[in-house]
Amino acid sequence: MNPNLLVRMQELRDLSGLVGLATWDQETYLPKKAHDARAAQLGTLQALYHERLVDPRLGEWLDRAEPASEDEQAMVRVLTQERERAVRIPSRLVKALALAQSNALAAWREAREHRSYPVFEPALAALLVLRREQADLWGHQGERYDALLEAYEPGMKTARLLPVLGALKAKLVPMIASLTRGARPPRLFGGGGFDLEAQWAFTVEILEAMGFDFEAGRQDKSVHPFTGGTHQSDVRLTNRFSAEDPLPAIFSALHEGGHGLFEQGFDPSFSRTSLAQAPSMGLHESQSRLWENIVGRGRPFWTHFLPRLQARFPQLSGVSLERFLSEVTLVEPSFIRVEADEVTYNLHIVLRTELEVDLVKGTLSTADLEAAWNDKVKAMLDLTVKSPLDGVLQDIHWAWGELGYFPTYALGNLYAASIWRVLEREVGGVAEALARGELGVVREWLRERVHRHGYRLEAEALVERVTGHGLTDRDFIEGLEARYAELR
Amino acid sequence: MNPNLLVRMQELRDLSGLVGLATWDQETYLPKKAHDARAAQLGTLQALYHERLVDPRLGEWLDRAEPASEDEQAMVRVLTQERERAVRIPSRLVKALALAQSNALAAWREAREHRSYPVFEPALAALLVLRREQADLWGHQGERYDALLEAYEPGMKTARLLPVLGALKAKLVPMIASLTRGARPPRLFGGGGFDLEAQWAFTVEILEAMGFDFEAGRQDKSVHPFTGGTHQSDVRLTNRFSAEDPLPAIFSALHEGGHGLFEQGFDPSFSRTSLAQAPSMGLHESQSRLWENIVGRGRPFWTHFLPRLQARFPQLSGVSLERFLSEVTLVEPSFIRVEADEVTYNLHIVLRTELEVDLVKGTLSTADLEAAWNDKVKAMLDLTVKSPLDGVLQDIHWAWGELGYFPTYALGNLYAASIWRVLEREVGGVAEALARGELGVVREWLRERVHRHGYRLEAEALVERVTGHGLTDRDFIEGLEARYAELR
């Protein structure tokens, strides 16, 4: 490879790692009064990254890249795509977007205080105008939403996504109706008093069993759990702990641990190259959902781990495996996405995706967004939204200007189910291994088939290579059917 | 000020803050396997900093700076000096120095393993050649050591420094002889068992009493204590704790806290400018030494804090104030600089400075360095070096290529004593306030007279403005005489 190109690619990856460090620190250890200074530091770093990326010399080096291997070809492809998208956005629009995002965030916070969507609406409308302009500059074949989706899920198209989500919705709505019949058992964790250090130790025990390498990563505390870091040898998970209920921290550890294993699993030769990243948010999410939901809500996992949980929390000593499983697989339509169970969760995503597509297309105006939201909640979840805090104002993402990101959560669930199906078939005896606490068989297979490839292939192409087919809702639906038939 | 200049200065300060973050993280939370990746990230960041600093456009902007105030004039002066030094060093030499440093570090570690200075000597000799070349490129008036000193103590000259250090030595040697007569009391802290969390809490109590703002800074753990951070609103102290003895952590908290107050105390209007830094390492050290030694080994301080220390550590309950003071003011010549008491400490610095000046001048060869070291230890401390680990191989600084840095430790002690003398006179009743635990009077006076000025003036000029005179050993010697006359 052209040595200038290699050096610049490494430099960009280092800068991106430093953005990761400054962001992680902002959410974990940054002193309260330093947030303005940190925003300035991050702004400087991101501006430098942008400047080095759009540098015309990088364009020339990419044109005469002389890749010496398939991996180098992939590096050139990934960096070229990133650069071409960046080059198309004039700095005028970058600045206007930053300002509009900042305004929308302030308006969203104010709207939540006043419990009033109309307080947020004008700022969202202004942001939408700019995001549409950005989508047109990025370019598309008539479906503007494609250009936005591409930022999070390269290669995915609206025309391919919507039918799958539509089929998913059509199957989930009746499934949920049948799973929610009957009386709800009382909550297991009403009593509280779950020692925070014991929770921390249990999450570390799970992460170690998963094979998360604490010599190439960490766990820390933050208000919202996330996975960050600076390099495949420096992967940083965060979590939060409440004495009321240990389950959120446990499932967050499984979720972020799944992301973390992906990052730690990149081929070592990808260090400081464009291949040392997941090809899409959806594929990244497939790894977190696989561990959180498919493994983490399953009977085999808890066959091993429930006794260990009970050893740490004596107040759970009388709880049977059946009772515990009924708790972690409770299906119940609710208003808030981030608190939703694994079955209803996807309807929250379908709802947002349908609204986003219509907003971007212009067939839905921001003025009508709240009513459209509430109608869809009624149609999909049979719930009546009483407060916008439980409805259209619940997520911060639109105030950040994120359009095209929500669907990656559903893609993650669908990809996870398809990958899991092959894993079960190829590995054999997975349930038995998990019931013995041997999570390593899952990790090793995922590392070999998914993680180590990084960004060698686009997400759906990788899934197709692993499973023999592309995006489908079938494996996800059948996985749920099998689990809930066995449980109920 | 020229707006291009302002933006570039802010960018440089942000990058420098990010170097601070990446370095702090490296010593506190970085996973074990990530050290190579971090070295690459820091290399990229520092290369970018250098590139933006030597950028010819910055030179032009500085030439047409149009400063609108005295502070802006000072900003232009500081940034111009930094840039001119950077421009003079070709990237060939920068790379050669980095390589020679890396070789010297490896050789130093190997030499320590083999307890053999000759294993280190060739690498040190190679580094010295390059540092001499660098000094000549930076420029000097015949005294090459001046150019090296300038990197740490801008404005200080060898011809001004050596006589003061010589006078200091001449007074310290007899003073030490008189202070070390008589039997040494048994160590207070032989028993160990000092709870680490209680030590942490006590250091936080002291830092809070000093006025260190934990909303604009933190304390964390590292192998060697240091003060770092990213901005005056984000100042990060580190410390280390041993169950054997709580004193090292306590005095480190006072020391790093003194550095931290300086950083937190810069005028808020200096944010993201070249003035938001201390004018020299010596002046920075004056603030740490003032708290560690002048305040922290004094009777007034411990009148308040000894009962509080005893409340945390019951094993100290029978210790009288006199007995405790005799422990923290014990004077005893020893081999290791970092373990030396406040009186003998400066002789360790004089020794290193004399050797450095001769090495740089060429009147001492690296081949003769170990013998010269051992002779000076005998002459100044009346000790016979048996192992180079207790002698010439004890410090890492020369392996880093640091020449001109050691004297700033002595400058810190001398400046601290001169500043303290004025503080005592102007504030009045300081001893009584300290004995009531009111450290705020000291902090506020220092903030007003020293900290808030940042890099407005060079170090000695600032000291002169505060005290009416420049560098002198008088206040330091008289301060010691007063303290030890009262104690003995």
mmCIF file of N, CA, C and O in Angstrom, chain A residues 10-11 14-15 17-18 21-22 24-25 28-35 37-38 40-42 44-45 48 51-52 213-218 220 230-231 233-236 272, chain B residues 10-11 13-15 17-18 21-22 24-25 28-35 37-38 40-42 44-45 48 51-52 213-218 220 230-231 233-236 272:
data_model
loop_
_atom_site.group_PDB
_atom_site.id
_atom_site.type_symbol
_atom_site.label_atom_id
_atom_site.label_comp_id
_atom_site.label_asym_id
_atom_site.label_seq_id
_atom_site.Cartn_x
_atom_site.Cartn_y
_atom_site.Cartn_z
ATOM 1 N N GLN A 10 -3.510 5.402 9.642
ATOM 2 C CA GLN A 10 -3.178 5.156 11.045
ATOM 3 C C GLN A 10 -3.439 6.399 11.892
ATOM 4 O O GLN A 10 -3.956 6.315 13.007
ATOM 5 N N GLU A 11 -3.076 7.539 11.338
ATOM 6 C CA GLU A 11 -3.292 8.799 12.044
ATOM 7 C C GLU A 11 -4.794 9.007 12.311
ATOM 8 O O GLU A 11 -5.200 9.383 13.414
ATOM 9 N N ASP A 14 -5.901 6.742 15.041
ATOM 10 C CA ASP A 14 -5.437 7.234 16.348
ATOM 11 C C ASP A 14 -6.319 8.384 16.829
ATOM 12 O O ASP A 14 -6.708 8.433 17.992
ATOM 13 N N LEU A 15 -6.625 9.312 15.926
ATOM 14 C CA LEU A 15 -7.471 10.447 16.313
ATOM 15 C C LEU A 15 -8.851 9.952 16.727
ATOM 16 O O LEU A 15 -9.442 10.438 17.696
ATOM 17 N N GLY A 17 -9.489 7.072 17.997
ATOM 18 C CA GLY A 17 -9.314 6.477 19.321
ATOM 19 C C GLY A 17 -9.283 7.533 20.420
ATOM 20 O O GLY A 17 -9.858 7.346 21.499
ATOM 21 N N LEU A 18 -8.661 8.657 20.132
ATOM 22 C CA LEU A 18 -8.592 9.737 21.120
ATOM 23 C C LEU A 18 -9.963 10.372 21.343
ATOM 24 O O LEU A 18 -10.299 10.765 22.457
ATOM 25 N N LEU A 21 -11.470 8.134 23.742
ATOM 26 C CA LEU A 21 -10.985 8.344 25.113
ATOM 27 C C LEU A 21 -11.659 9.563 25.749
ATOM 28 O O LEU A 21 -12.145 9.498 26.878
ATOM 29 N N ALA A 22 -11.689 10.665 25.000
ATOM 30 C CA ALA A 22 -12.246 11.908 25.556
ATOM 31 C C ALA A 22 -13.743 11.758 25.832
ATOM 32 O O ALA A 22 -14.264 12.347 26.781
ATOM 33 N N TRP A 24 -15.346 8.758 26.451
ATOM 34 C CA TRP A 24 -15.460 7.833 27.592
ATOM 35 C C TRP A 24 -15.228 8.586 28.896
ATOM 36 O O TRP A 24 -15.997 8.466 29.857
ATOM 37 N N ASP A 25 -14.165 9.386 28.911
ATOM 38 C CA ASP A 25 -13.806 10.126 30.120
ATOM 39 C C ASP A 25 -14.918 11.096 30.523
ATOM 40 O O ASP A 25 -15.225 11.268 31.702
ATOM 41 N N THR A 28 -17.444 9.269 32.452
ATOM 42 C CA THR A 28 -17.030 8.470 33.614
ATOM 43 C C THR A 28 -16.332 9.304 34.694
ATOM 44 O O THR A 28 -16.755 9.291 35.842
ATOM 45 N N TYR A 29 -15.276 10.007 34.330
ATOM 46 C CA TYR A 29 -14.423 10.611 35.355
ATOM 47 C C TYR A 29 -14.272 12.131 35.233
ATOM 48 O O TYR A 29 -13.639 12.746 36.082
ATOM 49 N N LEU A 30 -14.793 12.732 34.197
ATOM 50 C CA LEU A 30 -14.576 14.169 33.993
ATOM 51 C C LEU A 30 -15.187 14.981 35.140
ATOM 52 O O LEU A 30 -16.360 14.801 35.471
ATOM 53 N N PRO A 31 -14.408 15.896 35.743
ATOM 54 C CA PRO A 31 -14.983 16.742 36.798
ATOM 55 C C PRO A 31 -16.129 17.600 36.244
ATOM 56 O O PRO A 31 -16.118 17.993 35.075
ATOM 57 N N LYS A 32 -17.063 17.852 37.134
ATOM 58 C CA LYS A 32 -18.302 18.563 36.782
ATOM 59 C C LYS A 32 -18.075 19.882 36.025
ATOM 60 O O LYS A 32 -18.787 20.191 35.082
ATOM 61 N N LYS A 33 -17.083 20.644 36.477
ATOM 62 C CA LYS A 33 -16.911 21.976 35.889
ATOM 63 C C LYS A 33 -16.167 21.942 34.560
ATOM 64 O O LYS A 33 -15.945 22.987 33.947
ATOM 65 N N ALA A 34 -15.729 20.772 34.109
ATOM 66 C CA ALA A 34 -14.862 20.695 32.928
ATOM 67 C C ALA A 34 -15.629 20.388 31.640
ATOM 68 O O ALA A 34 -15.011 20.182 30.600
ATOM 69 N N HIS A 35 -16.962 20.386 31.702
ATOM 70 C CA HIS A 35 -17.685 19.962 30.500
ATOM 71 C C HIS A 35 -17.528 20.930 29.325
ATOM 72 O O HIS A 35 -17.457 20.495 28.175
ATOM 73 N N ALA A 37 -14.849 22.795 28.731
ATOM 74 C CA ALA A 37 -13.491 22.588 28.201
ATOM 75 C C ALA A 37 -13.433 21.308 27.371
ATOM 76 O O ALA A 37 -12.803 21.261 26.314
ATOM 77 N N ARG A 38 -14.095 20.265 27.847
ATOM 78 C CA ARG A 38 -14.072 18.998 27.115
ATOM 79 C C ARG A 38 -14.787 19.131 25.773
ATOM 80 O O ARG A 38 -14.350 18.566 24.766
ATOM 81 N N ALA A 40 -14.892 21.735 23.958
ATOM 82 C CA ALA A 40 -13.947 22.437 23.067
ATOM 83 C C ALA A 40 -12.865 21.477 22.588
ATOM 84 O O ALA A 40 -12.499 21.471 21.404
ATOM 85 N N GLN A 41 -12.340 20.651 23.491
ATOM 86 C CA GLN A 41 -11.287 19.697 23.106
ATOM 87 C C GLN A 41 -11.814 18.715 22.065
ATOM 88 O O GLN A 41 -11.135 18.415 21.074
ATOM 89 N N LEU A 42 -13.017 18.208 22.302
ATOM 90 C CA LEU A 42 -13.595 17.273 21.336
ATOM 91 C C LEU A 42 -13.863 17.953 20.002
ATOM 92 O O LEU A 42 -13.650 17.366 18.931
ATOM 93 N N THR A 44 -12.190 20.433 18.694
ATOM 94 C CA THR A 44 -10.893 20.569 18.020
ATOM 95 C C THR A 44 -10.453 19.250 17.392
ATOM 96 O O THR A 44 -10.003 19.204 16.239
ATOM 97 N N LEU A 45 -10.604 18.171 18.155
ATOM 98 C CA LEU A 45 -10.169 16.862 17.669
ATOM 99 C C LEU A 45 -10.992 16.434 16.456
ATOM 100 O O LEU A 45 -10.457 15.927 15.455
ATOM 101 N N LEU A 48 -10.041 18.449 13.393
ATOM 102 C CA LEU A 48 -8.776 17.969 12.836
ATOM 103 C C LEU A 48 -8.979 16.671 12.058
ATOM 104 O O LEU A 48 -8.421 16.484 10.979
ATOM 105 N N GLU A 51 -10.509 17.559 8.808
ATOM 106 C CA GLU A 51 -9.538 18.213 7.930
ATOM 107 C C GLU A 51 -8.587 17.203 7.283
ATOM 108 O O GLU A 51 -8.303 17.282 6.083
ATOM 109 N N ARG A 52 -8.107 16.240 8.083
ATOM 110 C CA ARG A 52 -7.187 15.225 7.541
ATOM 111 C C ARG A 52 -7.909 14.277 6.600
ATOM 112 O O ARG A 52 -7.296 13.697 5.712
ATOM 113 N N ASP A 213 -11.663 -9.622 27.849
ATOM 114 C CA ASP A 213 -10.283 -9.585 28.323
ATOM 115 C C ASP A 213 -10.043 -8.296 29.111
ATOM 116 O O ASP A 213 -9.925 -7.221 28.527
ATOM 117 N N PHE A 214 -9.946 -8.433 30.429
ATOM 118 C CA PHE A 214 -9.750 -7.245 31.267
ATOM 119 C C PHE A 214 -8.321 -6.712 31.182
ATOM 120 O O PHE A 214 -8.030 -5.677 31.771
ATOM 121 N N GLU A 215 -7.444 -7.388 30.475
ATOM 122 C CA GLU A 215 -6.130 -6.789 30.205
ATOM 123 C C GLU A 215 -6.156 -5.982 28.906
ATOM 124 O O GLU A 215 -5.168 -5.343 28.552
ATOM 125 N N ALA A 216 -7.275 -6.059 28.197
ATOM 126 C CA ALA A 216 -7.440 -5.263 26.969
ATOM 127 C C ALA A 216 -8.748 -4.486 27.058
ATOM 128 O O ALA A 216 -9.353 -4.158 26.038
ATOM 129 N N GLY A 217 -9.167 -4.189 28.275
ATOM 130 C CA GLY A 217 -10.416 -3.457 28.447
ATOM 131 C C GLY A 217 -10.743 -3.266 29.904
ATOM 132 O O GLY A 217 -10.004 -3.726 30.780
ATOM 133 N N ARG A 218 -11.853 -2.562 30.161
ATOM 134 C CA ARG A 218 -12.242 -2.214 31.525
ATOM 135 C C ARG A 218 -13.753 -2.202 31.638
ATOM 136 O O ARG A 218 -14.456 -2.139 30.647
ATOM 137 N N ASP A 220 -16.338 0.403 33.867
ATOM 138 C CA ASP A 220 -16.465 1.537 34.776
ATOM 139 C C ASP A 220 -17.941 1.891 34.918
ATOM 140 O O ASP A 220 -18.793 1.246 34.303
ATOM 141 N N THR A 230 -10.429 3.061 22.869
ATOM 142 C CA THR A 230 -9.531 3.744 21.931
ATOM 143 C C THR A 230 -8.931 2.812 20.886
ATOM 144 O O THR A 230 -8.328 3.289 19.924
ATOM 145 N N HIS A 231 -9.076 1.489 21.061
ATOM 146 C CA HIS A 231 -8.342 0.544 20.210
ATOM 147 C C HIS A 231 -8.827 -0.841 20.588
ATOM 148 O O HIS A 231 -9.439 -1.033 21.638
ATOM 149 N N SER A 233 -7.227 -3.138 21.731
ATOM 150 C CA SER A 233 -6.578 -3.551 22.979
ATOM 151 C C SER A 233 -7.031 -2.694 24.158
ATOM 152 O O SER A 233 -6.493 -2.812 25.255
ATOM 153 N N ASP A 234 -8.013 -1.835 23.929
ATOM 154 C CA ASP A 234 -8.434 -0.865 24.956
ATOM 155 C C ASP A 234 -9.936 -0.604 24.798
ATOM 156 O O ASP A 234 -10.340 0.441 24.317
ATOM 157 N N VAL A 235 -10.725 -1.583 25.203
ATOM 158 C CA VAL A 235 -12.180 -1.546 24.995
ATOM 159 C C VAL A 235 -12.862 -1.287 26.338
ATOM 160 O O VAL A 235 -12.632 -2.030 27.293
ATOM 161 N N ARG A 236 -13.655 -0.254 26.403
ATOM 162 C CA ARG A 236 -14.163 0.201 27.698
ATOM 163 C C ARG A 236 -15.684 0.102 27.772
ATOM 164 O O ARG A 236 -16.395 0.767 27.020
ATOM 165 N N ARG A 272 -4.965 -0.151 13.993
ATOM 166 C CA ARG A 272 -4.751 1.184 13.411
ATOM 167 C C ARG A 272 -5.108 1.243 11.915
ATOM 168 O O ARG A 272 -4.550 2.062 11.185
ATOM 169 N N GLN B 10 -5.991 28.393 20.630
ATOM 170 C CA GLN B 10 -6.964 27.562 21.342
ATOM 171 C C GLN B 10 -6.831 26.095 20.931
ATOM 172 O O GLN B 10 -6.918 25.181 21.751
ATOM 173 N N GLU B 11 -6.634 25.899 19.637
ATOM 174 C CA GLU B 11 -6.470 24.534 19.125
ATOM 175 C C GLU B 11 -5.246 23.865 19.762
ATOM 176 O O GLU B 11 -5.297 22.701 20.187
ATOM 177 N N ARG B 13 -3.867 24.586 22.602
ATOM 178 C CA ARG B 13 -4.126 24.304 24.017
ATOM 179 C C ARG B 13 -5.032 23.087 24.161
ATOM 180 O O ARG B 13 -4.877 22.298 25.084
ATOM 181 N N ASP B 14 -6.012 22.955 23.273
ATOM 182 C CA ASP B 14 -6.882 21.775 23.328
ATOM 183 C C ASP B 14 -6.076 20.501 23.082
ATOM 184 O O ASP B 14 -6.244 19.499 23.776
ATOM 185 N N LEU B 15 -5.193 20.544 22.085
ATOM 186 C CA LEU B 15 -4.372 19.359 21.795
ATOM 187 C C LEU B 15 -3.462 19.032 22.978
ATOM 188 O O LEU B 15 -3.291 17.865 23.338
ATOM 189 N N GLY B 17 -4.114 19.709 26.061
ATOM 190 C CA GLY B 17 -4.997 19.117 27.069
ATOM 191 C C GLY B 17 -5.265 17.643 26.783
ATOM 192 O O GLY B 17 -5.297 16.815 27.698
ATOM 193 N N LEU B 18 -5.418 17.309 25.512
ATOM 194 C CA LEU B 18 -5.674 15.910 25.144
ATOM 195 C C LEU B 18 -4.438 15.045 25.376
ATOM 196 O O LEU B 18 -4.554 13.878 25.766
ATOM 197 N N LEU B 21 -4.697 14.270 28.902
ATOM 198 C CA LEU B 21 -5.681 13.218 29.186
ATOM 199 C C LEU B 21 -5.106 11.833 28.876
ATOM 200 O O LEU B 21 -5.202 10.907 29.688
ATOM 201 N N ALA B 22 -4.496 11.714 27.699
ATOM 202 C CA ALA B 22 -3.980 10.409 27.272
ATOM 203 C C ALA B 22 -2.831 9.951 28.184
ATOM 204 O O ALA B 22 -2.667 8.755 28.433
ATOM 205 N N TRP B 24 -2.394 10.969 31.470
ATOM 206 C CA TRP B 24 -3.005 10.641 32.773
ATOM 207 C C TRP B 24 -3.626 9.246 32.718
ATOM 208 O O TRP B 24 -3.413 8.425 33.613
ATOM 209 N N ASP B 25 -4.362 8.994 31.661
ATOM 210 C CA ASP B 25 -5.052 7.708 31.519
ATOM 211 C C ASP B 25 -4.042 6.553 31.470
ATOM 212 O O ASP B 25 -4.258 5.487 32.050
ATOM 213 N N THR B 28 -3.113 5.643 34.918
ATOM 214 C CA THR B 28 -4.169 5.349 35.897
ATOM 215 C C THR B 28 -5.063 4.181 35.478
ATOM 216 O O THR B 28 -5.214 3.224 36.205
ATOM 217 N N TYR B 29 -5.659 4.263 34.294
ATOM 218 C CA TYR B 29 -6.712 3.313 33.942
ATOM 219 C C TYR B 29 -6.450 2.511 32.674
ATOM 220 O O TYR B 29 -7.225 1.637 32.337
ATOM 221 N N LEU B 30 -5.393 2.805 31.954
ATOM 222 C CA LEU B 30 -5.163 2.128 30.671
ATOM 223 C C LEU B 30 -4.966 0.622 30.867
ATOM 224 O O LEU B 30 -4.142 0.204 31.688
ATOM 225 N N PRO B 31 -5.708 -0.207 30.124
ATOM 226 C CA PRO B 31 -5.493 -1.656 30.237
ATOM 227 C C PRO B 31 -4.060 -2.027 29.828
ATOM 228 O O PRO B 31 -3.456 -1.397 28.958
ATOM 229 N N LYS B 32 -3.585 -3.075 30.475
ATOM 230 C CA LYS B 32 -2.203 -3.529 30.313
ATOM 231 C C LYS B 32 -1.759 -3.724 28.861
ATOM 232 O O LYS B 32 -0.650 -3.358 28.479
ATOM 233 N N LYS B 33 -2.647 -4.303 28.055
ATOM 234 C CA LYS B 33 -2.245 -4.626 26.687
ATOM 235 C C LYS B 33 -2.299 -3.428 25.736
ATOM 236 O O LYS B 33 -1.993 -3.561 24.556
ATOM 237 N N ALA B 34 -2.753 -2.279 26.232
ATOM 238 C CA ALA B 34 -2.992 -1.145 25.334
ATOM 239 C C ALA B 34 -1.830 -0.162 25.286
ATOM 240 O O ALA B 34 -1.955 0.897 24.672
ATOM 241 N N HIS B 35 -0.701 -0.511 25.913
ATOM 242 C CA HIS B 35 0.372 0.488 25.976
ATOM 243 C C HIS B 35 0.973 0.820 24.609
ATOM 244 O O HIS B 35 1.313 1.969 24.336
ATOM 245 N N ALA B 37 -0.672 0.734 21.713
ATOM 246 C CA ALA B 37 -1.659 1.565 21.017
ATOM 247 C C ALA B 37 -1.638 2.992 21.559
ATOM 248 O O ALA B 37 -1.716 3.962 20.803
ATOM 249 N N ARG B 38 -1.499 3.117 22.869
ATOM 250 C CA ARG B 38 -1.478 4.453 23.459
ATOM 251 C C ARG B 38 -0.244 5.222 23.027
ATOM 252 O O ARG B 38 -0.302 6.438 22.761
ATOM 253 N N ALA B 40 1.249 4.981 20.230
ATOM 254 C CA ALA B 40 0.979 5.437 18.863
ATOM 255 C C ALA B 40 0.036 6.634 18.878
ATOM 256 O O ALA B 40 0.239 7.619 18.151
ATOM 257 N N GLN B 41 -1.012 6.567 19.705
ATOM 258 C CA GLN B 41 -1.970 7.676 19.767
ATOM 259 C C GLN B 41 -1.288 8.958 20.249
ATOM 260 O O GLN B 41 -1.508 10.044 19.697
ATOM 261 N N LEU B 42 -0.437 8.810 21.277
ATOM 262 C CA LEU B 42 0.275 9.987 21.775
ATOM 263 C C LEU B 42 1.244 10.518 20.729
ATOM 264 O O LEU B 42 1.390 11.732 20.571
ATOM 265 N N THR B 44 0.930 10.364 17.484
ATOM 266 C CA THR B 44 0.134 11.082 16.484
ATOM 267 C C THR B 44 -0.274 12.462 16.986
ATOM 268 O O THR B 44 -0.170 13.470 16.272
ATOM 269 N N LEU B 45 -0.717 12.513 18.223
ATOM 270 C CA LEU B 45 -1.184 13.782 18.793
ATOM 271 C C LEU B 45 -0.032 14.776 18.890
ATOM 272 O O LEU B 45 -0.174 15.962 18.547
ATOM 273 N N LEU B 48 0.958 16.068 15.467
ATOM 274 C CA LEU B 48 0.005 17.067 15.003
ATOM 275 C C LEU B 48 0.224 18.404 15.693
ATOM 276 O O LEU B 48 0.174 19.468 15.066
ATOM 277 N N GLU B 51 3.221 19.964 14.150
ATOM 278 C CA GLU B 51 2.908 20.449 12.804
ATOM 279 C C GLU B 51 2.145 21.772 12.835
ATOM 280 O O GLU B 51 2.433 22.694 12.062
ATOM 281 N N ARG B 52 1.157 21.869 13.728
ATOM 282 C CA ARG B 52 0.360 23.104 13.819
ATOM 283 C C ARG B 52 1.179 24.244 14.402
ATOM 284 O O ARG B 52 0.907 25.405 14.142
ATOM 285 N N ASP B 213 -10.404 22.058 44.411
ATOM 286 C CA ASP B 213 -11.808 21.998 43.997
ATOM 287 C C ASP B 213 -12.070 20.658 43.302
ATOM 288 O O ASP B 213 -11.656 20.453 42.166
ATOM 289 N N PHE B 214 -12.761 19.770 43.988
ATOM 290 C CA PHE B 214 -13.026 18.439 43.421
ATOM 291 C C PHE B 214 -14.111 18.488 42.333
ATOM 292 O O PHE B 214 -14.392 17.470 41.727
ATOM 293 N N GLU B 215 -14.708 19.647 42.103
ATOM 294 C CA GLU B 215 -15.588 19.776 40.940
ATOM 295 C C GLU B 215 -14.804 20.250 39.718
ATOM 296 O O GLU B 215 -15.354 20.344 38.624
ATOM 297 N N ALA B 216 -13.534 20.590 39.921
ATOM 298 C CA ALA B 216 -12.662 20.991 38.812
ATOM 299 C C ALA B 216 -11.391 20.152 38.829
ATOM 300 O O ALA B 216 -10.339 20.575 38.360
ATOM 301 N N GLY B 217 -11.498 18.948 39.390
ATOM 302 C CA GLY B 217 -10.326 18.088 39.477
ATOM 303 C C GLY B 217 -10.651 16.788 40.174
ATOM 304 O O GLY B 217 -11.782 16.578 40.609
ATOM 305 N N ARG B 218 -9.652 15.908 40.275
ATOM 306 C CA ARG B 218 -9.856 14.585 40.846
ATOM 307 C C ARG B 218 -8.585 14.142 41.565
ATOM 308 O O ARG B 218 -7.521 14.700 41.352
ATOM 309 N N ASP B 220 -6.718 10.280 41.822
ATOM 310 C CA ASP B 220 -6.755 8.865 41.456
ATOM 311 C C ASP B 220 -5.454 8.216 41.911
ATOM 312 O O ASP B 220 -4.589 8.890 42.457
ATOM 313 N N THR B 230 -6.356 18.294 31.866
ATOM 314 C CA THR B 230 -6.568 18.784 30.505
ATOM 315 C C THR B 230 -6.836 20.280 30.436
ATOM 316 O O THR B 230 -6.828 20.851 29.352
ATOM 317 N N HIS B 231 -7.092 20.928 31.576
ATOM 318 C CA HIS B 231 -7.567 22.317 31.552
ATOM 319 C C HIS B 231 -7.632 22.791 33.004
ATOM 320 O O HIS B 231 -7.619 21.962 33.919
ATOM 321 N N SER B 233 -10.046 23.690 34.587
ATOM 322 C CA SER B 233 -11.259 23.145 35.207
ATOM 323 C C SER B 233 -11.184 21.623 35.322
ATOM 324 O O SER B 233 -12.172 20.983 35.696
ATOM 325 N N ASP B 234 -10.046 21.037 35.001
ATOM 326 C CA ASP B 234 -9.914 19.568 34.955
ATOM 327 C C ASP B 234 -8.480 19.188 35.346
ATOM 328 O O ASP B 234 -7.678 18.832 34.495
ATOM 329 N N VAL B 235 -8.200 19.303 36.644
ATOM 330 C CA VAL B 235 -6.839 19.118 37.160
ATOM 331 C C VAL B 235 -6.794 17.792 37.913
ATOM 332 O O VAL B 235 -7.578 17.556 38.820
ATOM 333 N N ARG B 236 -5.884 16.924 37.503
ATOM 334 C CA ARG B 236 -5.911 15.560 38.020
ATOM 335 C C ARG B 236 -4.652 15.221 38.820
ATOM 336 O O ARG B 236 -3.556 15.215 38.276
ATOM 337 N N ARG B 272 -7.928 28.205 27.568
ATOM 338 C CA ARG B 272 -7.557 27.873 26.194
ATOM 339 C C ARG B 272 -6.579 28.885 25.576
ATOM 340 O O ARG B 272 -6.547 29.056 24.358
#
